[in-house]
XYZ file of C-alpha atoms in Angstrom:
217
model
C 259.978 -12.981 -100.399
C 257.699 -15.503 -102.124
C 255.072 -13.081 -103.900
C 253.280 -16.287 -106.046
C 250.287 -15.879 -103.089
C 250.248 -12.524 -103.643
C 250.129 -12.310 -107.340
C 247.139 -14.640 -107.148
C 245.361 -12.547 -104.930
C 242.085 -10.268 -105.413
C 244.238 -7.291 -105.629
C 246.004 -8.136 -109.138
C 243.511 -10.101 -110.490
C 243.714 -9.325 -114.399
C 247.283 -8.216 -114.212
C 249.552 -11.101 -116.089
C 252.831 -12.242 -114.379
C 255.004 -9.412 -115.290
C 252.793 -6.689 -114.885
C 251.903 -8.270 -111.156
C 256.050 -8.383 -110.572
C 256.147 -4.332 -111.462
C 253.215 -3.998 -109.422
C 255.314 -5.647 -106.459
C 257.926 -3.414 -106.848
C 256.374 -0.124 -107.686
C 254.123 -0.639 -104.460
C 257.190 -1.272 -102.211
C 256.438 -4.741 -101.070
C 258.416 -5.725 -97.984
C 257.596 -8.965 -95.813
C 257.412 -9.290 -92.037
C 257.102 -12.151 -89.393
C 255.442 -12.140 -86.213
C 254.884 -13.928 -83.581
C 251.903 -15.210 -81.908
C 250.405 -12.248 -79.713
C 252.618 -9.680 -80.858
C 250.926 -6.255 -81.994
C 251.100 -5.283 -85.904
C 249.300 -2.276 -85.137
C 248.196 0.169 -82.482
C 244.819 2.127 -82.213
C 245.954 5.925 -82.772
C 248.448 4.388 -85.796
C 248.352 5.775 -89.310
C 249.437 3.803 -91.871
C 249.271 4.270 -95.721
C 250.217 0.385 -95.883
C 247.706 -2.003 -97.539
C 248.473 -5.470 -95.981
C 248.188 -9.128 -96.746
C 248.754 -12.153 -94.823
C 251.427 -14.879 -96.307
C 250.988 -17.246 -93.673
C 248.804 -17.731 -90.336
C 246.541 -15.124 -89.657
C 245.589 -11.744 -87.537
C 242.902 -10.569 -85.637
C 241.076 -7.023 -85.751
C 240.053 -5.938 -82.293
C 238.663 -3.429 -80.305
C 240.361 -2.911 -77.232
C 239.040 -0.507 -74.844
C 240.704 1.064 -71.543
C 239.477 -0.977 -68.982
C 241.015 -4.022 -70.570
C 237.604 -5.108 -72.903
C 238.458 -7.154 -75.937
C 235.927 -7.682 -78.736
C 237.622 -9.373 -81.974
C 236.026 -7.493 -84.702
C 237.481 -9.908 -87.677
C 239.816 -12.686 -88.234
C 242.451 -12.068 -91.171
C 243.690 -15.112 -92.551
C 246.351 -16.527 -94.989
C 245.119 -15.114 -98.953
C 243.329 -11.823 -97.028
C 243.915 -8.338 -96.782
C 243.460 -6.135 -93.547
C 244.020 -1.955 -93.263
C 242.641 -1.385 -96.880
C 240.532 1.528 -95.722
C 243.312 3.008 -93.134
C 246.007 2.743 -96.159
C 243.942 5.089 -98.516
C 242.995 7.831 -95.791
C 246.611 7.830 -94.272
C 245.892 10.925 -92.352
C 243.087 9.047 -90.319
C 244.156 7.367 -86.891
C 243.173 3.646 -86.770
C 240.681 2.936 -83.902
C 241.703 -0.695 -84.146
C 244.283 -2.752 -83.051
C 246.063 -5.943 -85.235
C 247.285 -8.734 -83.499
C 248.989 -11.899 -84.335
C 246.778 -14.466 -83.436
C 249.326 -17.178 -84.636
C 253.055 -17.123 -86.224
C 252.455 -15.235 -89.071
C 253.828 -12.989 -92.006
C 252.420 -10.251 -93.641
C 253.283 -8.209 -97.152
C 252.685 -4.171 -96.825
C 252.678 -2.883 -99.706
C 252.479 1.092 -99.974
C 249.734 2.823 -101.297
C 251.725 6.286 -101.313
C 252.779 4.851 -104.671
C 249.325 5.204 -106.389
C 249.864 8.363 -107.677
C 252.988 7.559 -109.634
C 251.194 4.167 -111.381
C 249.823 4.830 -114.680
C 246.456 6.110 -115.416
C 245.218 2.630 -116.562
C 247.077 0.522 -113.775
C 246.125 2.814 -111.293
C 242.166 2.380 -112.335
C 242.289 -1.642 -112.573
C 244.417 -1.858 -108.960
C 241.580 0.573 -107.620
C 239.147 -1.450 -108.986
C 240.321 -4.264 -107.056
C 240.959 -2.961 -103.948
C 236.745 -1.787 -104.293
C 236.442 -5.581 -104.525
C 238.164 -6.110 -101.524
C 236.644 -3.160 -98.863
C 233.346 -4.365 -100.185
C 233.740 -8.163 -99.231
C 235.040 -6.595 -95.777
C 232.336 -4.220 -95.274
C 230.066 -7.254 -96.191
C 231.610 -9.376 -93.272
C 231.334 -6.824 -90.620
C 227.624 -5.991 -91.621
C 227.586 -10.285 -90.565
C 229.140 -9.448 -87.269
C 226.421 -6.930 -86.451
C 223.946 -9.779 -87.092
C 225.806 -12.188 -84.992
C 225.841 -10.239 -81.980
C 222.098 -8.379 -82.363
C 220.961 -11.408 -80.350
C 220.560 -10.540 -76.445
C 220.619 -14.180 -75.451
C 224.140 -16.149 -75.580
C 222.333 -18.625 -77.188
C 220.894 -16.447 -79.977
C 224.613 -15.124 -80.994
C 225.810 -18.552 -81.177
C 223.001 -19.795 -83.487
C 223.404 -16.744 -85.597
C 226.829 -17.361 -86.205
C 227.205 -20.949 -86.811
C 224.165 -20.325 -89.231
C 226.253 -18.252 -91.520
C 229.414 -20.348 -91.596
C 226.838 -23.268 -92.470
C 225.698 -21.142 -95.200
C 229.009 -20.163 -96.119
C 230.528 -23.552 -96.129
C 227.100 -25.230 -97.649
C 227.232 -27.692 -94.703
C 225.940 -28.469 -91.409
C 229.684 -29.552 -89.936
C 232.373 -27.355 -90.432
C 235.769 -25.935 -88.522
C 235.067 -22.538 -87.538
C 238.421 -19.881 -87.274
C 238.186 -19.231 -84.114
C 239.220 -21.144 -80.569
C 236.816 -20.512 -77.449
C 238.324 -17.223 -76.307
C 238.110 -15.890 -79.567
C 234.720 -16.774 -80.384
C 233.578 -15.601 -76.701
C 235.497 -12.122 -77.856
C 234.142 -12.228 -81.090
C 230.576 -12.433 -79.760
C 231.221 -10.194 -77.002
C 230.113 -12.714 -74.322
C 232.202 -14.240 -71.220
C 234.313 -17.543 -72.257
C 232.853 -19.125 -69.369
C 229.112 -18.286 -70.452
C 230.167 -19.465 -74.223
C 231.487 -22.714 -72.641
C 228.077 -23.547 -70.633
C 225.749 -22.527 -73.289
C 227.771 -24.499 -75.913
C 227.547 -27.823 -73.240
C 223.518 -26.928 -73.005
C 223.207 -26.468 -76.608
C 224.575 -30.295 -76.977
C 222.708 -31.699 -74.244
C 219.785 -30.453 -76.137
C 220.384 -31.953 -79.509
C 221.288 -28.756 -80.973
C 224.706 -29.112 -82.245
C 228.089 -31.388 -81.851
C 231.158 -29.787 -81.343
C 234.824 -30.264 -80.341
C 237.049 -27.522 -80.382
C 236.646 -25.417 -83.274
C 234.528 -28.343 -84.967
C 231.100 -27.774 -85.144
C 227.896 -30.118 -86.276
C 224.026 -28.590 -86.527
C 222.381 -31.365 -85.927
C 218.579 -29.737 -85.255
C 216.229 -30.150 -87.715
C 217.523 -33.118 -89.549
């Protein structure tokens, strides 16, 4: 298991190489590979594992009993997921986590936290707070993206956010068409049709997951 990416993560910020290596052992880190489409967690599962993506990406999804799918988040290499559930292992998960592509995930046991020294535990929890705060900000952003009633408004809200984050009018998004539709909570055919209209109206240029905002130039 290559833990170099994990050592450079927010979780281990402020720890030197020896301390990070000791933490990896204390938290009983283990890595597992998943094929695209594999289910990593199901709604209703409980876990004490903090999860870190070392390759590929995973989606955090809401899938109801009628077959409706909403993507809440795409977690890429170098990012964490299940952090809140890991700290509340008696709370059932309300989401599914699936491999968006072939991926590798390191699982860290939060059951080990009480056995760490007070100083180490405090530093680790401070870093965990940073991770959860960033995740909450991301989820708050999604509420802005899905708030508009019209599909065009949702697309524009999402693309505007990515443009601001990338500091550029031209960028790649992490979603394919189906994933973007599921994230914005619209039908794929409706999304594709609206994107075509926005190109004809001179608002954007796009090809696959590459976008350029051209309005207002």
